[in-house]
CSV table of C-alpha atoms and ligand atoms in Angstrom, one decimal:
chain,number,residue,atom,x,y,z
A,20,MET,CA,0.0,0.0,0.0
A,21,SER,CA,1.4,3.4,-0.9
A,22,THR,CA,2.1,5.9,1.9
A,23,PRO,CA,-0.4,8.9,1.6
A,24,ASN,CA,1.2,12.3,1.0
A,25,LYS,CA,0.9,15.1,3.5
A,26,GLU,CA,-2.1,16.7,1.7
A,27,GLU,CA,-4.0,13.4,1.5
A,28,LEU,CA,-3.3,12.8,5.2
A,29,LEU,CA,-4.5,16.2,6.2
A,30,SER,CA,-7.6,15.9,4.0
A,31,ASP,CA,-8.4,12.5,5.6
A,32,ILE,CA,-8.0,13.9,9.1
A,33,ALA,CA,-10.1,16.9,8.3
A,34,GLN,CA,-12.9,14.7,6.9
A,35,PHE,CA,-12.7,12.4,9.9
A,36,LEU,CA,-13.1,15.4,12.3
A,37,ILE,CA,-16.0,16.8,10.3
A,38,ASP,CA,-17.7,13.4,10.4
A,39,GLU,CA,-17.0,12.9,14.1
A,40,GLN,CA,-18.4,16.4,14.9
A,41,GLU,CA,-21.5,15.7,12.9
A,42,ILE,CA,-22.2,12.5,14.8
A,43,TYR,CA,-21.0,13.4,18.3
A,44,GLY,CA,-21.5,17.1,18.4
A,45,ALA,CA,-19.0,19.7,19.6
A,46,PHE,CA,-15.7,18.5,20.9
A,47,THR,CA,-16.5,18.7,24.5
A,48,PHE,CA,-17.2,16.0,27.1
A,49,THR,CA,-20.8,15.6,28.2
A,50,SER,CA,-21.3,14.3,31.7
A,51,LYS,CA,-24.0,11.7,32.4
A,52,GLU,CA,-26.0,14.3,34.2
A,53,GLU,CA,-25.8,16.7,31.3
A,54,GLU,CA,-26.9,14.0,29.0
A,55,GLU,CA,-30.0,13.4,31.1
A,56,ILE,CA,-31.0,17.0,30.9
A,57,LEU,CA,-31.1,16.7,27.1
A,58,THR,CA,-34.5,15.1,27.3
A,59,PRO,CA,-36.3,14.4,24.0
A,60,ILE,CA,-39.1,16.8,22.9
A,61,ASP,CA,-42.4,15.3,23.8
A,62,SER,CA,-44.6,18.0,22.3
A,63,ASP,CA,-44.4,19.6,18.9
A,64,SER,CA,-45.5,23.1,20.1
A,65,GLU,CA,-42.0,24.5,20.2
A,66,ILE,CA,-41.5,23.2,16.7
A,67,LYS,CA,-44.6,25.0,15.5
A,68,ASN,CA,-43.1,28.4,16.4
A,69,VAL,CA,-40.2,28.0,14.0
A,70,HIS,CA,-42.5,26.6,11.3
A,71,GLU,CA,-44.8,29.7,11.6
A,72,SER,CA,-41.8,32.1,11.5
A,73,ALA,CA,-40.5,30.3,8.3
A,74,LEU,CA,-43.9,31.0,6.7
A,75,GLU,CA,-43.9,34.7,7.7
A,76,THR,CA,-40.4,35.1,6.2
A,77,VAL,CA,-41.6,33.8,2.8
A,78,ASP,CA,-44.9,35.7,3.1
A,79,LYS,CA,-43.0,39.0,3.2
A,80,SER,CA,-41.6,38.4,-0.2
A,81,PHE,CA,-45.0,37.4,-1.6
A,82,SER,CA,-46.8,40.5,-0.4
A,83,ASN,CA,-44.5,42.6,-2.6
A,84,LYS,CA,-45.9,40.8,-5.6
A,85,LYS,CA,-49.6,41.6,-4.9
A,86,PRO,CA,-51.5,43.3,-7.8
A,87,GLU,CA,-52.7,46.9,-7.0
A,88,ASN,CA,-55.9,47.1,-4.9
A,89,GLN,CA,-55.9,43.4,-4.3
A,90,LYS,CA,-55.7,41.6,-1.0
A,91,PRO,CA,-52.3,39.9,-0.8
A,92,ILE,CA,-52.4,36.1,-1.3
A,93,THR,CA,-50.4,34.7,1.5
A,94,LEU,CA,-48.1,31.7,0.9
A,95,ASN,CA,-50.2,29.8,3.4
A,96,GLU,CA,-53.2,30.4,1.3
A,97,ARG,CA,-51.3,29.3,-1.8
A,98,LEU,CA,-50.1,26.2,-0.1
A,99,GLU,CA,-53.5,25.3,1.3
A,100,ALA,CA,-55.0,25.6,-2.1
A,101,CYS,CA,-52.8,22.8,-3.3
A,102,GLN,CA,-54.9,19.7,-2.9
A,103,ASP,CA,-52.4,17.2,-4.2
A,104,LEU,CA,-48.7,16.8,-4.8
A,105,LYS,CA,-49.0,17.7,-8.5
A,106,GLN,CA,-50.4,21.1,-7.6
A,107,LEU,CA,-47.8,21.6,-5.0
A,108,GLN,CA,-45.0,20.6,-7.4
A,109,GLN,CA,-46.4,23.3,-9.8
A,110,LEU,CA,-46.2,25.9,-7.1
A,111,CYS,CA,-42.7,24.8,-6.2
A,112,ASP,CA,-41.7,25.1,-9.8
A,113,GLU,CA,-42.7,28.8,-9.8
A,114,ALA,CA,-41.2,29.6,-6.4
A,115,ASP,CA,-38.0,31.7,-6.7
A,116,GLU,CA,-37.3,31.5,-3.0
A,117,LEU,CA,-36.7,27.7,-3.3
A,118,HIS,CA,-33.6,28.4,-5.4
A,119,THR,CA,-30.1,28.5,-4.0
A,120,ASP,CA,-27.4,30.8,-5.3
A,121,LEU,CA,-26.4,28.1,-7.8
A,122,GLU,CA,-27.9,29.2,-11.1
A,123,GLY,CA,-29.8,26.9,-13.6
A,124,THR,CA,-30.6,24.1,-11.2
A,125,ARG,CA,-33.8,22.1,-11.6
A,126,LEU,CA,-36.5,21.4,-9.1
A,127,VAL,CA,-36.0,18.1,-7.2
A,128,PHE,CA,-39.5,17.9,-5.7
A,129,GLY,CA,-39.9,14.4,-4.4
A,130,VAL,CA,-40.6,10.9,-5.5
A,131,GLY,CA,-42.5,7.7,-4.5
A,132,ASP,CA,-45.9,6.6,-3.3
A,133,PRO,CA,-48.1,9.7,-2.6
A,134,ASN,CA,-49.9,7.7,0.1
A,135,ALA,CA,-46.7,6.2,1.6
A,136,ASN,CA,-46.7,5.2,5.3
A,137,LEU,CA,-43.0,6.0,5.5
A,138,MET,CA,-41.5,9.3,4.3
A,139,LEU,CA,-37.7,9.8,4.1
A,140,ILE,CA,-36.3,13.3,4.2
A,141,GLY,CA,-32.7,14.0,3.2
A,142,GLU,CA,-30.7,17.2,3.0
A,143,ALA,CA,-30.5,18.6,-0.5
A,144,PRO,CA,-30.1,17.4,-4.1
A,145,GLY,CA,-26.5,16.7,-5.3
A,146,GLU,CA,-25.2,16.8,-8.9
A,147,GLN,CA,-26.9,13.6,-10.1
A,148,GLU,CA,-30.2,14.5,-8.4
A,149,ASP,CA,-30.1,17.9,-10.1
A,150,LYS,CA,-29.4,16.2,-13.5
A,151,GLU,CA,-32.3,13.7,-13.1
A,152,GLY,CA,-34.7,15.9,-11.1
A,153,GLU,CA,-35.1,13.0,-8.6
A,154,PRO,CA,-33.9,12.7,-5.0
A,155,PHE,CA,-31.3,10.1,-4.0
A,156,VAL,CA,-30.3,8.7,-7.3
A,157,GLY,CA,-26.5,9.1,-6.9
A,158,ALA,CA,-24.2,6.9,-4.8
A,159,ALA,CA,-26.0,7.7,-1.5
A,160,GLY,CA,-29.2,6.8,-3.2
A,161,GLN,CA,-28.0,3.4,-4.3
A,162,LEU,CA,-27.1,2.7,-0.6
A,163,LEU,CA,-30.5,4.0,0.5
A,164,ASN,CA,-32.2,1.6,-1.8
A,165,LYS,CA,-30.2,-1.3,-0.2
A,166,ILE,CA,-31.1,-0.1,3.3
A,167,LEU,CA,-34.7,0.0,2.3
A,168,ALA,CA,-34.5,-3.5,0.8
A,169,ALA,CA,-33.0,-4.7,4.1
A,170,ILE,CA,-36.3,-3.8,5.8
A,171,ASP,CA,-38.5,-5.1,3.0
A,172,PHE,CA,-39.3,-1.8,1.5
A,173,LYS,CA,-39.0,-1.0,-2.2
A,174,ARG,CA,-38.1,2.6,-3.2
A,175,GLU,CA,-41.6,2.9,-4.8
A,176,ASP,CA,-43.3,2.0,-1.5
A,177,VAL,CA,-42.0,5.1,0.3
A,178,TYR,CA,-42.0,8.8,-0.4
A,179,ILE,CA,-38.6,10.5,-0.6
A,180,ALA,CA,-37.9,14.3,-0.4
A,181,ASN,CA,-35.3,16.7,0.8
A,182,ILE,CA,-35.1,19.8,3.0
A,183,LEU,CA,-34.0,21.8,0.0
A,184,LYS,CA,-35.6,21.4,-3.5
A,185,HIS,CA,-32.6,22.8,-5.4
A,186,ARG,CA,-29.0,21.9,-5.3
A,187,PRO,CA,-26.7,24.2,-3.3
A,188,PRO,CA,-23.4,25.2,-4.9
A,189,GLY,CA,-20.6,22.7,-4.4
A,190,ASN,CA,-23.0,20.5,-2.3
A,191,ARG,CA,-22.3,22.8,0.7
A,192,ASN,CA,-24.6,22.5,3.7
A,193,PRO,CA,-27.9,24.4,3.2
A,194,SER,CA,-27.9,27.7,5.1
A,195,ARG,CA,-30.5,28.3,7.8
A,196,GLU,CA,-32.1,30.9,5.5
A,197,GLU,CA,-32.4,28.5,2.6
A,198,ARG,CA,-33.9,25.9,5.0
A,199,MET,CA,-36.4,28.3,6.4
A,200,ARG,CA,-37.5,29.4,2.9
A,201,SER,CA,-38.0,25.8,1.9
A,202,LEU,CA,-39.7,24.6,5.0
A,203,PRO,CA,-43.3,25.8,4.4
A,204,TYR,CA,-43.4,23.9,1.1
A,205,LEU,CA,-41.9,20.7,2.7
A,206,LEU,CA,-44.5,20.9,5.5
A,207,ARG,CA,-47.3,21.0,3.0
A,208,GLN,CA,-45.8,18.1,1.2
A,209,ILE,CA,-45.7,16.1,4.4
A,210,ASP,CA,-49.3,17.0,5.2
A,211,LEU,CA,-50.4,15.9,1.7
A,212,VAL,CA,-48.5,12.5,1.9
A,213,ARG,CA,-49.7,12.0,5.5
A,214,PRO,CA,-47.0,9.4,6.3
A,215,LYS,CA,-47.3,7.3,9.5
A,216,LEU,CA,-43.6,7.9,10.1
A,217,ILE,CA,-40.9,10.3,8.9
A,218,LEU,CA,-37.3,9.2,8.9
A,219,CYS,CA,-34.8,12.1,8.7
A,220,LEU,CA,-31.6,11.1,6.9
A,221,GLY,CA,-28.7,13.1,8.6
A,222,LYS,CA,-28.3,15.9,11.0
A,223,VAL,CA,-29.4,18.7,8.7
A,224,SER,CA,-32.8,17.1,8.1
A,225,GLY,CA,-33.3,16.1,11.8
A,226,THR,CA,-32.2,19.4,13.3
A,227,THR,CA,-34.3,21.5,10.7
A,228,LEU,CA,-37.5,19.6,11.3
A,229,LEU,CA,-37.2,19.3,15.0
A,230,ASP,CA,-35.7,22.9,15.3
A,231,ARG,CA,-33.2,21.5,17.7
A,232,ASP,CA,-29.5,22.0,17.4
A,233,ASP,CA,-28.1,18.7,18.6
A,234,SER,CA,-25.7,16.0,17.6
A,235,LEU,CA,-26.9,13.0,15.6
A,236,LYS,CA,-25.9,10.7,18.4
A,237,ASN,CA,-28.4,12.5,20.7
A,238,LEU,CA,-31.2,12.8,18.1
A,239,ARG,CA,-31.3,9.1,17.0
A,240,GLY,CA,-33.0,6.4,18.9
A,241,ASP,CA,-36.3,8.3,19.7
A,242,PHE,CA,-39.6,8.8,18.0
A,243,TYR,CA,-40.7,12.4,18.2
A,244,PRO,CA,-44.3,13.6,17.8
A,245,PHE,CA,-44.4,15.7,14.7
A,246,ARG,CA,-47.5,17.1,12.9
A,247,ASN,CA,-49.8,14.2,13.7
A,248,THR,CA,-47.1,11.7,12.9
A,249,LEU,CA,-43.9,10.4,14.3
A,250,LEU,CA,-40.4,11.4,13.3
A,251,ALA,CA,-37.1,9.5,13.8
A,252,VAL,CA,-33.5,10.5,12.8
A,253,THR,CA,-30.6,8.3,11.5
A,254,TYR,CA,-27.3,8.8,9.8
A,255,HIS,CA,-27.2,10.1,6.2
A,256,PRO,CA,-26.3,7.3,3.7
A,257,ALA,CA,-23.5,9.6,2.3
A,258,ALA,CA,-21.9,9.7,5.8
A,259,LEU,CA,-22.4,5.9,6.0
A,260,LEU,CA,-20.4,5.5,2.7
A,261,ARG,CA,-17.5,7.2,4.3
A,262,ASN,CA,-17.9,5.5,7.7
A,263,PRO,CA,-18.9,1.9,7.3
A,264,GLN,CA,-18.7,1.4,11.1
A,265,TRP,CA,-22.0,3.3,11.4
A,266,LYS,CA,-23.8,0.5,9.6
A,267,ARG,CA,-24.8,-1.2,12.8
A,268,PRO,CA,-26.5,1.9,14.4
A,269,VAL,CA,-28.3,2.5,11.1
A,270,TRP,CA,-29.4,-1.1,11.0
A,271,GLU,CA,-30.8,-0.8,14.5
A,272,ASP,CA,-32.6,2.5,13.6
A,273,VAL,CA,-34.2,1.2,10.5
A,274,GLN,CA,-35.3,-2.1,12.1
A,275,LYS,CA,-37.1,0.0,14.8
A,276,VAL,CA,-38.6,2.2,12.1
A,277,GLN,CA,-39.9,-0.9,10.2
A,278,LYS,CA,-41.5,-2.2,13.4
A,279,LYS,CA,-43.1,1.1,14.2
A,280,VAL,CA,-44.4,1.6,10.7
A,281,THR,CA,-46.0,-1.9,10.7
A,282,GLU,CA,-47.6,-1.2,14.1
A,283,LEU,CA,-49.0,2.2,13.0
A,284,SER,CA,-50.1,1.0,9.5
A,285,GLU,CA,-52.3,-1.7,10.9
A,286,GLY,CA,-55.0,1.0,11.5
A,287,LYS,CA,-54.5,2.8,8.2
B,11,URA,N1,-28.2,13.6,-0.5
B,11,URA,C1,-29.4,14.1,0.0
B,11,URA,O1,-29.5,14.6,1.1
B,11,URA,N2,-30.4,14.2,-0.9
B,11,URA,C2,-30.3,13.7,-2.1
B,11,URA,O2,-31.3,13.8,-2.8
B,11,URA,C3,-29.1,13.2,-2.5
B,11,URA,C4,-28.0,13.1,-1.7
């Protein structure tokens, strides 16, 4: 095996630290007592506040577009007028605020069963997703398909979307502003699909929907009440590709998800 040069070594170490921080949070030691204080959210009322403020932010840009002497149509009204995913996709297609500062990207709306019991939410489209207009079709998507197959789900059985509907430049992490602009559309999409369970793939997805800045290690392992459904968080398949040692926790998470979806679907 060839010895890595200094640049390769530094880049490996930097990637390792980024991954570690993503999973374990800031580089501080958390005592047992502190960990116990970090209790899971058992009500979604706090989450509602951030969802409402995301809506107000986008509304401000809409009211500038109202025709003279006409009552402004709020984003909420436009979203509520969408009675199915097709109508919502049309609205998203026309929404400038869903774009990132990367020009010429295409809308990556979502794919799958519109009545799915399980909805998966990733971070943002990458290069391949932007080319095909479909979420999770690149390398991470191939792994996601295998993870789904391991719990007896086909890709067509679930619904897949992202926090952002357009690709950020250089696949950087979506900014808070971009996530807040996108959130009202995603929430309407969730309400139209009405899944029994949402599985957030990665920290960006989990922390955005739960409005909670925490490490993935703390977020995973629980089911959180969320808009008449339940929400769980696990590692992003792209992180798993770089860190195969996280296969085990993902395997544990998805088995719990499968069991919960089966339980909840019995009444559907
Ligand atoms: N990563 C994501 O978070 N979403 C995709 O659609 C592809 C890769």
